[in-house]
CSV table of C-alpha atoms in Angstrom, one decimal:
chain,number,residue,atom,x,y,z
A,1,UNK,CA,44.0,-11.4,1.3
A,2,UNK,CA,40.6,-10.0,-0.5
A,3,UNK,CA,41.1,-7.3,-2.3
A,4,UNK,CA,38.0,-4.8,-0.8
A,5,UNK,CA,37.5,-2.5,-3.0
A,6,UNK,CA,34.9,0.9,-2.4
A,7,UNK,CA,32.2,-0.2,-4.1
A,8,UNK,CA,31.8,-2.7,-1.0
A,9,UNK,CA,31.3,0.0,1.3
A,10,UNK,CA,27.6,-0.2,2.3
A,11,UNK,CA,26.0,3.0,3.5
A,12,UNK,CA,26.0,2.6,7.3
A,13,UNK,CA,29.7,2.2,6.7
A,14,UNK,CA,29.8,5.7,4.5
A,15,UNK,CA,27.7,7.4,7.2
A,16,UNK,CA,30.3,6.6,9.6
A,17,UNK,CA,33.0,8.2,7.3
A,18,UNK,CA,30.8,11.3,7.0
A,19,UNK,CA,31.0,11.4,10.5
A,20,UNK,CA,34.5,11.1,10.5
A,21,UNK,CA,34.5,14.2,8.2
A,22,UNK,CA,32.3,16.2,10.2
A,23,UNK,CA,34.2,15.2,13.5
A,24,UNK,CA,37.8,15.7,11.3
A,25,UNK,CA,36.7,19.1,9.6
A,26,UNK,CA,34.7,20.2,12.9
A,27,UNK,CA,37.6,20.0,14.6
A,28,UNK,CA,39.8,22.1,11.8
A,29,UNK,CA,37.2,24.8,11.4
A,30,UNK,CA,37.0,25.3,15.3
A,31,UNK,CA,41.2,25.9,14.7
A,32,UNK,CA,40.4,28.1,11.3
A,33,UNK,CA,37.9,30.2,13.3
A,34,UNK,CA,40.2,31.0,16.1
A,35,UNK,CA,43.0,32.1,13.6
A,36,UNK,CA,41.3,34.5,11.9
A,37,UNK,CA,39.0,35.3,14.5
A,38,UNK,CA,35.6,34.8,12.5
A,39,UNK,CA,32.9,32.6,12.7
A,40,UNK,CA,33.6,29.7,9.9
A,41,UNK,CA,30.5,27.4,9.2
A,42,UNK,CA,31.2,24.0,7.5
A,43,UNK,CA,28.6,21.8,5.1
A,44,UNK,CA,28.2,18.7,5.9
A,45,UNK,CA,30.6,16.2,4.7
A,46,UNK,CA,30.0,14.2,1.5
A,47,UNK,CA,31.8,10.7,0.5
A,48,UNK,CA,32.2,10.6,-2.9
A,49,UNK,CA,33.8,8.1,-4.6
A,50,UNK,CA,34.7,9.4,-8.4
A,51,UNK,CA,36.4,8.0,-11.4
A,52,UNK,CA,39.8,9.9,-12.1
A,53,UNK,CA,38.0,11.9,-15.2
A,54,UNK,CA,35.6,13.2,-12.7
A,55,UNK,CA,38.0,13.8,-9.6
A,56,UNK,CA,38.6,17.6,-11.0
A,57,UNK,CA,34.6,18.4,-10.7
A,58,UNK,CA,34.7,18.0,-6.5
A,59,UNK,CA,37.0,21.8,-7.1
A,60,UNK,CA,35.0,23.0,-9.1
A,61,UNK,CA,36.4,22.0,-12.6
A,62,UNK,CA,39.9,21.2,-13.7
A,63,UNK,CA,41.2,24.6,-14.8
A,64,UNK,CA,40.2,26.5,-11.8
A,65,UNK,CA,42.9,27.9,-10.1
A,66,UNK,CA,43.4,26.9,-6.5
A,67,UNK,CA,46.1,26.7,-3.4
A,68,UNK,CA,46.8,23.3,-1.6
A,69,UNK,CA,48.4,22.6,1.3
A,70,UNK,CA,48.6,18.6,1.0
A,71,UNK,CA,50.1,16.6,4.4
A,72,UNK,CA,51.2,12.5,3.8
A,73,UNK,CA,49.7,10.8,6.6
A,74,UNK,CA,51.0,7.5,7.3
A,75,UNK,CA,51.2,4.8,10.6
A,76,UNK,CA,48.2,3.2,11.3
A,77,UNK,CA,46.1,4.9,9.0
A,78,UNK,CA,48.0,6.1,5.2
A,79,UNK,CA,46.4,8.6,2.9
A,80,UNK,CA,46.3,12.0,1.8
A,81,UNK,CA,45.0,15.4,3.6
A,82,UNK,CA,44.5,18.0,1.9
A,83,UNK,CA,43.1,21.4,2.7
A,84,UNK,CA,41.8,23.7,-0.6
A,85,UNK,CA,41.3,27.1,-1.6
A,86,UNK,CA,40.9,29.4,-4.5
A,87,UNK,CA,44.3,31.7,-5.1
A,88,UNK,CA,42.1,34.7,-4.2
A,89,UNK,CA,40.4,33.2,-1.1
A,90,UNK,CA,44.3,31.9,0.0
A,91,UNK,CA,45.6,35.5,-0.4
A,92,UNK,CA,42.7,36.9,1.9
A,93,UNK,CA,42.9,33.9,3.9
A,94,UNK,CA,47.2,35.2,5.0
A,95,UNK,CA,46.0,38.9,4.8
A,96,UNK,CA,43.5,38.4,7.3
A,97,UNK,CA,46.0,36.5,9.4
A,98,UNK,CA,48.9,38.7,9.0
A,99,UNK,CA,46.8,42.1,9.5
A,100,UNK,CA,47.5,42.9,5.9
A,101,UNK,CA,46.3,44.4,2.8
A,102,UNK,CA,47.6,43.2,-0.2
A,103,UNK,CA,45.8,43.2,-3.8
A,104,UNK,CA,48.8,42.0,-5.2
A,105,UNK,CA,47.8,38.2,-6.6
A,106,UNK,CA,50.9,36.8,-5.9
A,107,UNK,CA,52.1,35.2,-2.7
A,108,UNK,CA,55.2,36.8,-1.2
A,109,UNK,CA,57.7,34.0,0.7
A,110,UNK,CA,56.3,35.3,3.7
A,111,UNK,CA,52.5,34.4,2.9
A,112,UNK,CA,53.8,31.2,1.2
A,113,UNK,CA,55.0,30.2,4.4
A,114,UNK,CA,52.3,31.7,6.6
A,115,UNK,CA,49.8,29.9,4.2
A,116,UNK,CA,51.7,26.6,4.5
A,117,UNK,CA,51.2,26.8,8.5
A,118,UNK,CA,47.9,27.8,8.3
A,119,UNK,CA,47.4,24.3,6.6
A,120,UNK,CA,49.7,22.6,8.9
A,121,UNK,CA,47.5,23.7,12.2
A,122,UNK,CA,44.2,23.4,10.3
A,123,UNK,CA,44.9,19.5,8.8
A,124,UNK,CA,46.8,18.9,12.2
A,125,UNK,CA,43.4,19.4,14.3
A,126,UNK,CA,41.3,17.6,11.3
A,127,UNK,CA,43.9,14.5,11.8
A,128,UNK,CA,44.0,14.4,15.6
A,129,UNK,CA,40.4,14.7,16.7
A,130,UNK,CA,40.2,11.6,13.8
A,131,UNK,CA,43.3,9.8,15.9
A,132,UNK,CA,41.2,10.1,19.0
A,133,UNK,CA,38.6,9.4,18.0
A,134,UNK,CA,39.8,5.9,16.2
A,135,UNK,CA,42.4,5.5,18.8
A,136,UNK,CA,45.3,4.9,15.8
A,137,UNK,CA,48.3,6.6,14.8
A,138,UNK,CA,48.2,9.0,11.7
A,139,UNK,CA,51.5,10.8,11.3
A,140,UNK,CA,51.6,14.0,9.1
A,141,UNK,CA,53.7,15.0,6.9
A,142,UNK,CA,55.4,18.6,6.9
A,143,UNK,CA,52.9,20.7,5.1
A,144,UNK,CA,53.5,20.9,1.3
A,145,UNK,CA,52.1,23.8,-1.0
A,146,UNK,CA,50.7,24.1,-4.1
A,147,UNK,CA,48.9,27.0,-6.3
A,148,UNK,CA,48.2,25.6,-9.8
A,149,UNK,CA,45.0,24.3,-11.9
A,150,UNK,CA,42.3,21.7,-9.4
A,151,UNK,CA,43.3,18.9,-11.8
A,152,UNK,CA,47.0,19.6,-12.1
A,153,UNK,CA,46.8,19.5,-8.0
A,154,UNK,CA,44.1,16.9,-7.5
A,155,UNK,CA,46.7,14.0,-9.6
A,156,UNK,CA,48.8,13.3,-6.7
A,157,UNK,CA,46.1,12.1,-4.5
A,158,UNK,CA,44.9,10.6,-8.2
A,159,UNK,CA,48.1,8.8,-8.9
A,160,UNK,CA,48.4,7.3,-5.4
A,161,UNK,CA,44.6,5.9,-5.6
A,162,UNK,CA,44.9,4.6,-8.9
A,163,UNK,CA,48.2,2.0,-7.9
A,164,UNK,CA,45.2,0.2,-6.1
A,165,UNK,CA,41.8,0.7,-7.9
A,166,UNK,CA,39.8,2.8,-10.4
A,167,UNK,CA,38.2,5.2,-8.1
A,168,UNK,CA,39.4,7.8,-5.5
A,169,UNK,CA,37.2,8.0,-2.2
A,170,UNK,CA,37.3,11.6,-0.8
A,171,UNK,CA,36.1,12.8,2.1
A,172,UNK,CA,35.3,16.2,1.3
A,173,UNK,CA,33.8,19.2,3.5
A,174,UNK,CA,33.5,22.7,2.5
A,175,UNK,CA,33.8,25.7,4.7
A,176,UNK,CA,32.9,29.7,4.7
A,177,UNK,CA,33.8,32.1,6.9
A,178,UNK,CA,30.6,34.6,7.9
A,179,UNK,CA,32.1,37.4,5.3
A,180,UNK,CA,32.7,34.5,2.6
A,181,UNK,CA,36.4,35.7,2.5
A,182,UNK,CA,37.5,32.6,2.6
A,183,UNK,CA,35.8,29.3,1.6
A,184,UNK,CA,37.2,26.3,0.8
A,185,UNK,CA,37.7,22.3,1.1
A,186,UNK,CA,39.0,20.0,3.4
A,187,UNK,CA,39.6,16.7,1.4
A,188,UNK,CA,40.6,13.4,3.2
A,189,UNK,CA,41.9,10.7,1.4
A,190,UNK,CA,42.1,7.8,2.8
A,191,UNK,CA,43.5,4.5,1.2
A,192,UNK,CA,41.5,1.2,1.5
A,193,UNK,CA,43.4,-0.7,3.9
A,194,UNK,CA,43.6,2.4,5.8
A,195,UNK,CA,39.7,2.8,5.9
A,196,UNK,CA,39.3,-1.0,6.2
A,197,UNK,CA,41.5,-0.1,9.6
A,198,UNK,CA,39.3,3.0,10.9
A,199,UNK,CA,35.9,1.3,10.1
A,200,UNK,CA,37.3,-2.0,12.5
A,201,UNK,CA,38.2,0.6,15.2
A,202,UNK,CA,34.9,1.8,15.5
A,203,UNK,CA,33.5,-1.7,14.7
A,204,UNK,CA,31.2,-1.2,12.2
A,205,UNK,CA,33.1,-3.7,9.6
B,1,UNK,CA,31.7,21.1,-37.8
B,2,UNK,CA,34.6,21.0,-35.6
B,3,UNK,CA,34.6,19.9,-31.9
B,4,UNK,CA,37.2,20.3,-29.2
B,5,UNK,CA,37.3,16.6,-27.7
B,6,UNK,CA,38.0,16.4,-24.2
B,7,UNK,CA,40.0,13.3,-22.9
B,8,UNK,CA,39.9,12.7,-19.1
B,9,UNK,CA,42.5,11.6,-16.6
B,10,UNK,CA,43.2,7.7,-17.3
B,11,UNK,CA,41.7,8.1,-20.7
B,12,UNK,CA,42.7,8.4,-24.4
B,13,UNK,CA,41.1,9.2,-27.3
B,14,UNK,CA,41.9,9.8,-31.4
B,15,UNK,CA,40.2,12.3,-33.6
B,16,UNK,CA,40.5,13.2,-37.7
B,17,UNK,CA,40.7,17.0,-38.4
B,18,UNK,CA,38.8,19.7,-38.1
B,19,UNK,CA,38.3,17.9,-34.7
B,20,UNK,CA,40.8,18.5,-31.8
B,21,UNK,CA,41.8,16.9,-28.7
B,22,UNK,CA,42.4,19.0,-25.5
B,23,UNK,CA,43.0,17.8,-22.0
B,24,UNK,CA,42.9,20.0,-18.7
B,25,UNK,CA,45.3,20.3,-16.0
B,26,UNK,CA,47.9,17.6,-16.5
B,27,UNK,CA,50.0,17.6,-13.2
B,28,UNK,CA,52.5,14.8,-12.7
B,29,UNK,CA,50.2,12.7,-15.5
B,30,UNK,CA,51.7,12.5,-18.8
B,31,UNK,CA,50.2,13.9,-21.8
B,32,UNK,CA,51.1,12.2,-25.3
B,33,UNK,CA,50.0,13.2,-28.6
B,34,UNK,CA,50.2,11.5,-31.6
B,35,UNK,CA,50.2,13.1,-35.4
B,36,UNK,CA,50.3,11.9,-38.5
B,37,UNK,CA,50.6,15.5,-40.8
B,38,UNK,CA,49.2,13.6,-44.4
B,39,UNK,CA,45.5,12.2,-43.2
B,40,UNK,CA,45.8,14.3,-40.1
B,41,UNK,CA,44.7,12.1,-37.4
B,42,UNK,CA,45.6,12.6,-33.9
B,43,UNK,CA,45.8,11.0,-30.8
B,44,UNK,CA,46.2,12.0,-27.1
B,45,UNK,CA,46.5,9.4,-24.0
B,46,UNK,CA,46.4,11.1,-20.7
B,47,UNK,CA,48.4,8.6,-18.7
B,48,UNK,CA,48.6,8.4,-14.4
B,49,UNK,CA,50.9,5.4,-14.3
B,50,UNK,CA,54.3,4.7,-15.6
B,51,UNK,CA,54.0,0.5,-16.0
B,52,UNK,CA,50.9,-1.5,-16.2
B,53,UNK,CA,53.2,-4.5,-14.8
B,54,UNK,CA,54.1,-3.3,-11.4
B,55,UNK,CA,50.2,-3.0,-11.0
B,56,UNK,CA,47.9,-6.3,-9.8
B,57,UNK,CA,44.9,-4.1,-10.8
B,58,UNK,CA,45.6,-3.4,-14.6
B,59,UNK,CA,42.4,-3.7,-16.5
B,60,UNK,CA,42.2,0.2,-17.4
B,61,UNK,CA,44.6,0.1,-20.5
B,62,UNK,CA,44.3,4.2,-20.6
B,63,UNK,CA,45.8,4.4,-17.1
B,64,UNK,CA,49.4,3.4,-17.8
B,65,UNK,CA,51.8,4.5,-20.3
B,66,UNK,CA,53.0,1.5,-21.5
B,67,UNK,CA,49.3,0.0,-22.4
B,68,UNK,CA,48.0,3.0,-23.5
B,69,UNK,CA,50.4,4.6,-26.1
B,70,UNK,CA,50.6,1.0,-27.7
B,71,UNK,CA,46.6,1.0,-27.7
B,72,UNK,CA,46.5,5.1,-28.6
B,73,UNK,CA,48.9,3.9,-31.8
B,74,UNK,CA,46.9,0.8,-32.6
B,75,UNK,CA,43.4,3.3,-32.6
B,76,UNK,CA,45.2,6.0,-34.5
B,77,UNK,CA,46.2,3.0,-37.6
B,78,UNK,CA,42.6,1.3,-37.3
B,79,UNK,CA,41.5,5.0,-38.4
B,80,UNK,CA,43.8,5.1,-41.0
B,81,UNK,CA,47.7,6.5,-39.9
B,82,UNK,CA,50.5,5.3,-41.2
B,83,UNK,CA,52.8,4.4,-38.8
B,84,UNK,CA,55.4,5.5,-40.3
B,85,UNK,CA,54.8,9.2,-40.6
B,86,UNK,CA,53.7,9.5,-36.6
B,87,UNK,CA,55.6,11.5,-34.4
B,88,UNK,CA,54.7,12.0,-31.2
B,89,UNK,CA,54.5,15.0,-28.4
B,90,UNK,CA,54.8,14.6,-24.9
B,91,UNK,CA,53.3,16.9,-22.1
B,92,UNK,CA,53.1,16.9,-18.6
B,93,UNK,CA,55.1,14.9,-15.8
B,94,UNK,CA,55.4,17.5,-13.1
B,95,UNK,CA,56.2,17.4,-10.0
B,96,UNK,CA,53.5,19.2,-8.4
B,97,UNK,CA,55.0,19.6,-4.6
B,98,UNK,CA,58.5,20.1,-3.2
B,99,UNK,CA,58.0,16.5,-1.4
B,100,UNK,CA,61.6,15.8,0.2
B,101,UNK,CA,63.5,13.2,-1.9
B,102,UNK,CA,62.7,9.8,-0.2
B,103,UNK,CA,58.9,9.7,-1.1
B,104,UNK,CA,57.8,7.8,-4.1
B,105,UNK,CA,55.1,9.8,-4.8
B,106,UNK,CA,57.7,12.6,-5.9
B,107,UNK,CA,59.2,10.9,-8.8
B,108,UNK,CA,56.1,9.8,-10.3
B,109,UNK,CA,56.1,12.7,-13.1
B,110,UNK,CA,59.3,12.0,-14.0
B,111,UNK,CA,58.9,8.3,-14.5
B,112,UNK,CA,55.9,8.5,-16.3
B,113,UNK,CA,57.7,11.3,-18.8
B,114,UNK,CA,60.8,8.7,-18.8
B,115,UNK,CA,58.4,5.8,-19.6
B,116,UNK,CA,56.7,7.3,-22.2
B,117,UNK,CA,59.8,8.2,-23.7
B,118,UNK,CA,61.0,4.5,-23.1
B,119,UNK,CA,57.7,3.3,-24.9
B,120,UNK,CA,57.4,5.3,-27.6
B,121,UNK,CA,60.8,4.3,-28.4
B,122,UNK,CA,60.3,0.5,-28.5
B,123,UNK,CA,57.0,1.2,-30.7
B,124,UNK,CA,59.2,3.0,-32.8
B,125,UNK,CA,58.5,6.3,-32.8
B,126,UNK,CA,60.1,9.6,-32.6
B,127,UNK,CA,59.4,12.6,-29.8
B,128,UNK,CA,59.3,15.5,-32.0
B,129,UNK,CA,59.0,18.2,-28.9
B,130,UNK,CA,58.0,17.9,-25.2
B,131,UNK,CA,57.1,19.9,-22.5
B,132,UNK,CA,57.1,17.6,-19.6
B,133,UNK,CA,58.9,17.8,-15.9
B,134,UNK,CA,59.2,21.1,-13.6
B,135,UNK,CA,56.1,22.2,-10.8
B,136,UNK,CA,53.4,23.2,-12.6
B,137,UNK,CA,50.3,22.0,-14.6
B,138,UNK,CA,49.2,22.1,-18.0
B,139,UNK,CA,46.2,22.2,-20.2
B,140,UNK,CA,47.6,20.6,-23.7
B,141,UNK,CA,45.4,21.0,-26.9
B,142,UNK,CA,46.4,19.4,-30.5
B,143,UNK,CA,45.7,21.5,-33.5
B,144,UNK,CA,44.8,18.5,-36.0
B,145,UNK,CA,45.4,21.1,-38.9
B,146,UNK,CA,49.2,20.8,-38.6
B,147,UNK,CA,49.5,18.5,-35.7
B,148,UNK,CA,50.9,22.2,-33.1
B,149,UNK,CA,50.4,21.0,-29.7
B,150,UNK,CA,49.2,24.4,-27.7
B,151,UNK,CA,50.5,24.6,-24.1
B,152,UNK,CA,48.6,26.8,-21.7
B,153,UNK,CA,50.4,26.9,-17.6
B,154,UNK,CA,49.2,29.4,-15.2
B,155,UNK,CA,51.6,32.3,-15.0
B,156,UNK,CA,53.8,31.0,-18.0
B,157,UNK,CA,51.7,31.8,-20.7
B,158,UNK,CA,50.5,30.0,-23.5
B,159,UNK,CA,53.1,28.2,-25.9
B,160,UNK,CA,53.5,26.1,-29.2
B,161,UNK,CA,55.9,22.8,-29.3
């Protein structure tokens, strides 16, 4: 079998992968919105496709400190969603959810948890409008959460990329709320086969 | 003059004192430093991989443990270290979500800390100090003066190993 790799992506294919983002994190922002009962605008979706030295800059630099909730998706389609925040926009994000006001920086169980299905329902509309749409299966993961340094966070997906190639492709959106209480990133990360898959579904490959 | 060199993810890098080698948010990557104390030359390899072998695509030498300490040590004697006064640090190899047992991706900090412990050992040399394993990430930084390797984690402070 050739081995594609994404440098042989040509552009009408990465337009149709931005779409996929804007359908995906449309989708996820309409399910934000209604959860914390605010209008959320989104940017429109970039593909980048970075060396491992530059994955941290897509966060905002590697030190930065952010929350993750990170979902496996596997069947048809295998890869990595992940839906970002900084620690002070995640903390906002559960108070505003939970009716509460807390200055404290630290997540209690309870926010932990509220934060971890706030990812769930978010990344869970992002993956089904995309399984719809493509007509294949993606399976996700329970919702797994992280607060640490962007870099420290961003070598799973990183690690799992670099058993194949030299690059990570992201599919990356960014969101804000109208009161910029919360912003933050929806990152898709698809693995080749996996995109090699979606791309033939819509048959633009 | 000295400058703080920064060494990216997949990437290694030596440097001669006053210079110093940092590298930012290692999460289930392995950080490993290299000191020789008399011409004070250090190294640091921030590796994503455990083995180069179990990998068709294996070009990027940095990438792996196994190719990149032997390469980090190799660079380190080209600018002048004697082999037999390095020791070596190791930083990193977390695992940076509760992932439930059966997925692969969970172990990965811990095979790349066992591998480079594994490696360094065949090359013949000796782990002075670690701080690898648990959940969280670290920003590592070697102090060419007298080869300290400072450890900064979020909510854990800053410490010297």
């Amino acid at each position: 079998m050739e081995q594609y790799t994404y440098d042989d992506l040509n552009n009408m294919q990465i337009d149709v992968l931005k779409e996929l983002g804007n359908i995906g994190a449309g989708n996820a922002v309409t399910a934000l919105s209604s959860l914390i009962n605010q209008k959320v605008d989104m940017a429109t979706p970039k593909v980048n496709i970075l060396d491992f030295k530059d994955v941290a800059n897509v966060l905002g630099g590697e030190e930065r400190q952010v929350a993750a909730v990170l979902l496996n998706v596997t069947g048809d389609v295998n890869g990595i969603m992940m839906f970002v925040l900084d620690i002070a926009d995640a903390t906002r994000l559960v108070n505003l959810l939970m009716g509460m006001e807390s200055t404290d920086d630290k997540l209690s169980e309870m926010q932990i948890s509220a934060l971890q299905e706030i990812g769930n329902i978010i990344a869970g509309a992002y993956l089904n409008s995309l399984a719809q749409l493509t007509n294949k299966k993606m399976i996700a993961s329970v919702p797994y959460l992280a607060m640490d340094m962007a870099a420290a966070i961003l070598s799973v997906p990183a690690i799992e990329f670099g058993k194949i190639g030299d690059t990570v492709l992201l599919i990356q959106t960014d969101f804000g709320d109208e009161v910029d209480k919360v912003q933050g990133y929806f990152l898709f990360v698809p693995d080749i086969d996996s995109i090699n898959i979606v791309l033939g579904s819509l048959g633009v490959i | 003059m000295s400058t703080v060199i920064k060494v990216g993810m997949a990437d290694l890098k030596t440097c001669k004192y006053p210079d110093r080698l940092t590298t930012l948010g290692l999460g289930s990557c392995v950080g490993i430093v290299l000191y020789d104390p008399i011409t004070k030359i250090g190294g640091l390899a921030h590796a994503m991989l455990p083995d180069s072998k179990l990998i068709n695509n294996n070009q990027n030498i940095a990438k792996f443990v196994d190719t990149g300490s032997k390469k980090l040590l190799d660079d380190m004697i080209r600018l002048g270290a004697n082999k037999n006064r390095i020791r070596a640090k190791l930083a990193g190899g977390a695992q940076m979500f509760k992932f439930d047992t059966s997925s692969d991706l969970m172990k990965i900090g811990y095979r790349n800390a066992q591998a480079a412990k594994a490696n360094l050992a065949e090359l013949g040399i000796t782990i002075v100090a670690e701080d690898t394993g648990e959940n969280y990430g670290r920003t590592i930084e070697l102090n060419t003066e007298n080869g300290d390797l400072i450890v900064k984690s979020i909510g854990k402070g800053i410490k010297t190993i």
